[in-house]
Amino acid sequence: MKKTTTEMTVVIGCSRFGATIASQNSKSGKYTAIIDINPKAFRKLDTDYSGYTIEGNAMDKDILAQSNIEKATEIDIMTNDDNTNIFLASLVLHYYKAPLIIVRLQDEKKATLLDDSRIKLISPALLSMNNYYEIIEKYKEGK
């Protein structure tokens, strides 16, 4: 893997979204590692992905250690399960020093469980509503 930056991203969950994040970070030259319990999930990565793939349960600190998570500048938690994502966010918040933790939640109401300045939330519903309001504003401006 080409290492052209000191930025280091660990992606937990090779969902379609997680795979896209890992692939784009790898392309940009970031040290990138992605963890998933299902080895078949790594097929979602771009064919030119040059980062690391780690098969295993990210709730296991030994699996996290394989990703060099202790040096991560960004940790992206993108599994398909909100409860898993909340648990993992709490785990990495308390054990690792990454300045940025990004968590995907389907139910944005659960975000109250993740109250820390290092944790940022991605929610499809919130993103959709923001996009909706942008469209409405642009439409009103064009009238």
PDB file of C-alpha atoms in Angstrom:
ATOM      1  CA  MET A   1       0.000   0.000   0.000  1.00  0.00           C
ATOM      2  CA  LYS A   2       1.232   3.454  -0.878  1.00  0.00           C
ATOM      3  CA  LYS A   3       1.563   5.501   2.276  1.00  0.00           C
ATOM      4  CA  THR A   4       1.635   9.169   1.322  1.00  0.00           C
ATOM      5  CA  THR A   5       0.101  10.660   4.447  1.00  0.00           C
ATOM      6  CA  THR A   6       0.301  10.271   8.207  1.00  0.00           C
ATOM      7  CA  GLU A   7      -3.476  10.072   8.369  1.00  0.00           C
ATOM      8  CA  MET A   8      -4.734   6.662   9.336  1.00  0.00           C
ATOM      9  CA  THR A   9      -8.293   5.405   9.066  1.00  0.00           C
ATOM     10  CA  VAL A  10      -9.778   2.261  10.539  1.00  0.00           C
ATOM     11  CA  VAL A  11     -13.185   1.314   9.168  1.00  0.00           C
ATOM     12  CA  ILE A  12     -15.259  -1.137  11.167  1.00  0.00           C
ATOM     13  CA  GLY A  13     -17.870  -2.847   9.033  1.00  0.00           C
ATOM     14  CA  CYS A  14     -17.489  -3.590   5.349  1.00  0.00           C
ATOM     15  CA  SER A  15     -21.038  -2.596   4.503  1.00  0.00           C
ATOM     16  CA  ARG A  16     -21.442  -0.941   1.102  1.00  0.00           C
ATOM     17  CA  PHE A  17     -20.861   2.417   2.808  1.00  0.00           C
ATOM     18  CA  GLY A  18     -17.898   1.176   4.844  1.00  0.00           C
ATOM     19  CA  ALA A  19     -16.317  -0.361   1.749  1.00  0.00           C
ATOM     20  CA  THR A  20     -16.722   2.915  -0.161  1.00  0.00           C
ATOM     21  CA  ILE A  21     -15.100   4.904   2.652  1.00  0.00           C
ATOM     22  CA  ALA A  22     -12.182   2.472   2.883  1.00  0.00           C
ATOM     23  CA  SER A  23     -11.702   2.387  -0.891  1.00  0.00           C
ATOM     24  CA  GLN A  24     -11.711   6.175  -1.215  1.00  0.00           C
ATOM     25  CA  ASN A  25      -9.299   6.634   1.702  1.00  0.00           C
ATOM     26  CA  SER A  26      -6.967   4.034   0.236  1.00  0.00           C
ATOM     27  CA  LYS A  27      -7.060   5.795  -3.142  1.00  0.00           C
ATOM     28  CA  SER A  28      -6.158   9.087  -1.492  1.00  0.00           C
ATOM     29  CA  GLY A  29      -3.050   7.525   0.046  1.00  0.00           C
ATOM     30  CA  LYS A  30      -4.269   7.177   3.631  1.00  0.00           C
ATOM     31  CA  TYR A  31      -3.211   4.167   5.643  1.00  0.00           C
ATOM     32  CA  THR A  32      -6.491   2.278   5.700  1.00  0.00           C
ATOM     33  CA  ALA A  33      -7.622  -0.865   7.460  1.00  0.00           C
ATOM     34  CA  ILE A  34     -11.109  -2.342   7.338  1.00  0.00           C
ATOM     35  CA  ILE A  35     -12.505  -4.928   9.729  1.00  0.00           C
ATOM     36  CA  ASP A  36     -15.423  -7.261   9.132  1.00  0.00           C
ATOM     37  CA  ILE A  37     -16.531 -10.552  10.633  1.00  0.00           C
ATOM     38  CA  ASN A  38     -17.598 -11.857   7.196  1.00  0.00           C
ATOM     39  CA  PRO A  39     -14.709 -12.418   4.761  1.00  0.00           C
ATOM     40  CA  LYS A  40     -17.107 -12.257   1.787  1.00  0.00           C
ATOM     41  CA  ALA A  41     -17.903  -8.627   2.683  1.00  0.00           C
ATOM     42  CA  PHE A  42     -14.460  -7.557   1.439  1.00  0.00           C
ATOM     43  CA  ARG A  43     -15.664  -8.195  -2.131  1.00  0.00           C
ATOM     44  CA  LYS A  44     -17.415  -4.822  -1.861  1.00  0.00           C
ATOM     45  CA  LEU A  45     -14.045  -3.027  -1.813  1.00  0.00           C
ATOM     46  CA  ASP A  46     -12.797  -1.494  -5.058  1.00  0.00           C
ATOM     47  CA  THR A  47     -10.533  -3.805  -7.041  1.00  0.00           C
ATOM     48  CA  ASP A  48      -7.653  -1.353  -6.570  1.00  0.00           C
ATOM     49  CA  TYR A  49      -8.072  -1.165  -2.768  1.00  0.00           C
ATOM     50  CA  SER A  50      -4.560  -1.304  -1.366  1.00  0.00           C
ATOM     51  CA  GLY A  51      -5.285  -1.169   2.351  1.00  0.00           C
ATOM     52  CA  TYR A  52      -5.532  -3.915   4.911  1.00  0.00           C
ATOM     53  CA  THR A  53      -8.462  -6.256   5.479  1.00  0.00           C
ATOM     54  CA  ILE A  54      -8.917  -7.843   8.875  1.00  0.00           C
ATOM     55  CA  GLU A  55     -11.371 -10.676   9.299  1.00  0.00           C
ATOM     56  CA  GLY A  56     -12.828 -10.860  12.781  1.00  0.00           C
ATOM     57  CA  ASN A  57     -15.169  -9.413  15.350  1.00  0.00           C
ATOM     58  CA  ALA A  58     -14.299  -5.776  16.075  1.00  0.00           C
ATOM     59  CA  MET A  59     -15.572  -6.210  19.629  1.00  0.00           C
ATOM     60  CA  ASP A  60     -12.405  -8.225  20.229  1.00  0.00           C
ATOM     61  CA  LYS A  61      -9.559  -5.918  21.260  1.00  0.00           C
ATOM     62  CA  ASP A  62      -7.020  -8.291  19.625  1.00  0.00           C
ATOM     63  CA  ILE A  63      -8.779  -7.819  16.280  1.00  0.00           C
ATOM     64  CA  LEU A  64      -8.762  -4.042  16.781  1.00  0.00           C
ATOM     65  CA  ALA A  65      -5.050  -4.181  17.595  1.00  0.00           C
ATOM     66  CA  GLN A  66      -4.358  -5.918  14.262  1.00  0.00           C
ATOM     67  CA  SER A  67      -5.668  -2.799  12.508  1.00  0.00           C
ATOM     68  CA  ASN A  68      -3.210  -0.521  14.370  1.00  0.00           C
ATOM     69  CA  ILE A  69      -6.228   1.286  15.788  1.00  0.00           C
ATOM     70  CA  GLU A  70      -4.119   2.851  18.531  1.00  0.00           C
ATOM     71  CA  LYS A  71      -2.509   5.047  15.832  1.00  0.00           C
ATOM     72  CA  ALA A  72      -5.730   5.895  14.000  1.00  0.00           C
ATOM     73  CA  THR A  73      -6.585   9.529  13.321  1.00  0.00           C
ATOM     74  CA  GLU A  74     -10.097   8.500  12.268  1.00  0.00           C
ATOM     75  CA  ILE A  75     -12.271   5.538  13.193  1.00  0.00           C
ATOM     76  CA  ASP A  76     -15.381   4.933  11.092  1.00  0.00           C
ATOM     77  CA  ILE A  77     -17.982   2.564  12.535  1.00  0.00           C
ATOM     78  CA  MET A  78     -20.225   1.480   9.688  1.00  0.00           C
ATOM     79  CA  THR A  79     -21.788  -1.879  10.532  1.00  0.00           C
ATOM     80  CA  ASN A  80     -25.430  -2.475   9.658  1.00  0.00           C
ATOM     81  CA  ASP A  81     -26.498  -2.675  13.314  1.00  0.00           C
ATOM     82  CA  ASP A  82     -27.089   0.441  15.427  1.00  0.00           C
ATOM     83  CA  ASN A  83     -26.578  -1.323  18.748  1.00  0.00           C
ATOM     84  CA  THR A  84     -23.260  -2.767  17.594  1.00  0.00           C
ATOM     85  CA  ASN A  85     -22.197   0.663  16.349  1.00  0.00           C
ATOM     86  CA  ILE A  86     -23.076   2.318  19.666  1.00  0.00           C
ATOM     87  CA  PHE A  87     -21.190  -0.318  21.634  1.00  0.00           C
ATOM     88  CA  LEU A  88     -18.129  -0.051  19.367  1.00  0.00           C
ATOM     89  CA  ALA A  89     -18.190   3.750  19.539  1.00  0.00           C
ATOM     90  CA  SER A  90     -18.167   3.589  23.332  1.00  0.00           C
ATOM     91  CA  LEU A  91     -15.371   1.024  23.261  1.00  0.00           C
ATOM     92  CA  VAL A  92     -13.093   2.993  20.940  1.00  0.00           C
ATOM     93  CA  LEU A  93     -13.906   6.271  22.692  1.00  0.00           C
ATOM     94  CA  HIS A  94     -12.653   4.933  26.008  1.00  0.00           C
ATOM     95  CA  TYR A  95      -9.684   2.865  24.851  1.00  0.00           C
ATOM     96  CA  TYR A  96      -8.237   4.741  21.871  1.00  0.00           C
ATOM     97  CA  LYS A  97      -7.182   8.321  21.234  1.00  0.00           C
ATOM     98  CA  ALA A  98      -8.493   8.893  17.702  1.00  0.00           C
ATOM     99  CA  PRO A  99      -9.570  12.544  17.433  1.00  0.00           C
ATOM    100  CA  LEU A 100     -12.470  11.638  15.134  1.00  0.00           C
ATOM    101  CA  ILE A 101     -14.958   8.797  15.456  1.00  0.00           C
ATOM    102  CA  ILE A 102     -17.713   8.659  12.840  1.00  0.00           C
ATOM    103  CA  VAL A 103     -20.700   6.434  13.561  1.00  0.00           C
ATOM    104  CA  ARG A 104     -23.521   5.467  11.234  1.00  0.00           C
ATOM    105  CA  LEU A 105     -26.923   5.070  12.895  1.00  0.00           C
ATOM    106  CA  GLN A 106     -30.156   4.202  11.127  1.00  0.00           C
ATOM    107  CA  ASP A 107     -32.133   5.532  14.109  1.00  0.00           C
ATOM    108  CA  GLU A 108     -30.745   8.990  14.838  1.00  0.00           C
ATOM    109  CA  LYS A 109     -32.649   9.112  18.136  1.00  0.00           C
ATOM    110  CA  LYS A 110     -30.060   6.714  19.533  1.00  0.00           C
ATOM    111  CA  ALA A 111     -27.439   9.434  19.064  1.00  0.00           C
ATOM    112  CA  THR A 112     -28.126  10.637  22.607  1.00  0.00           C
ATOM    113  CA  LEU A 113     -26.150   7.592  23.734  1.00  0.00           C
ATOM    114  CA  LEU A 114     -23.068   8.988  21.988  1.00  0.00           C
ATOM    115  CA  ASP A 115     -22.556  12.367  23.586  1.00  0.00           C
ATOM    116  CA  ASP A 116     -18.893  13.232  23.054  1.00  0.00           C
ATOM    117  CA  SER A 117     -17.224  15.890  20.915  1.00  0.00           C
ATOM    118  CA  ARG A 118     -15.024  13.295  19.174  1.00  0.00           C
ATOM    119  CA  ILE A 119     -18.057  11.344  17.926  1.00  0.00           C
ATOM    120  CA  LYS A 120     -19.822  12.510  14.782  1.00  0.00           C
ATOM    121  CA  LEU A 121     -23.020  10.938  13.526  1.00  0.00           C
ATOM    122  CA  ILE A 122     -24.078   9.884  10.058  1.00  0.00           C
ATOM    123  CA  SER A 123     -27.749   9.036   9.731  1.00  0.00           C
ATOM    124  CA  PRO A 124     -29.462   8.338   6.403  1.00  0.00           C
ATOM    125  CA  ALA A 125     -32.651   9.966   7.685  1.00  0.00           C
ATOM    126  CA  LEU A 126     -30.872  13.160   8.768  1.00  0.00           C
ATOM    127  CA  LEU A 127     -28.884  13.318   5.526  1.00  0.00           C
ATOM    128  CA  SER A 128     -32.067  12.808   3.531  1.00  0.00           C
ATOM    129  CA  MET A 129     -33.870  15.570   5.428  1.00  0.00           C
ATOM    130  CA  ASN A 130     -30.934  17.956   4.972  1.00  0.00           C
ATOM    131  CA  ASN A 131     -30.928  17.150   1.261  1.00  0.00           C
ATOM    132  CA  TYR A 132     -34.704  17.668   1.148  1.00  0.00           C
ATOM    133  CA  TYR A 133     -34.389  21.147   2.686  1.00  0.00           C
ATOM    134  CA  GLU A 134     -31.583  22.050   0.265  1.00  0.00           C
ATOM    135  CA  ILE A 135     -33.786  21.084  -2.680  1.00  0.00           C
ATOM    136  CA  ILE A 136     -36.717  23.105  -1.324  1.00  0.00           C
ATOM    137  CA  GLU A 137     -34.493  26.170  -0.784  1.00  0.00           C
ATOM    138  CA  LYS A 138     -33.004  25.945  -4.278  1.00  0.00           C
ATOM    139  CA  TYR A 139     -36.474  25.550  -5.727  1.00  0.00           C
ATOM    140  CA  LYS A 140     -37.713  28.634  -3.861  1.00  0.00           C
ATOM    141  CA  GLU A 141     -34.679  30.647  -5.004  1.00  0.00           C
ATOM    142  CA  GLY A 142     -35.343  29.675  -8.628  1.00  0.00           C
ATOM    143  CA  LYS A 143     -38.986  30.789  -8.629  1.00  0.00           C
TER     144      LYS A 143
END
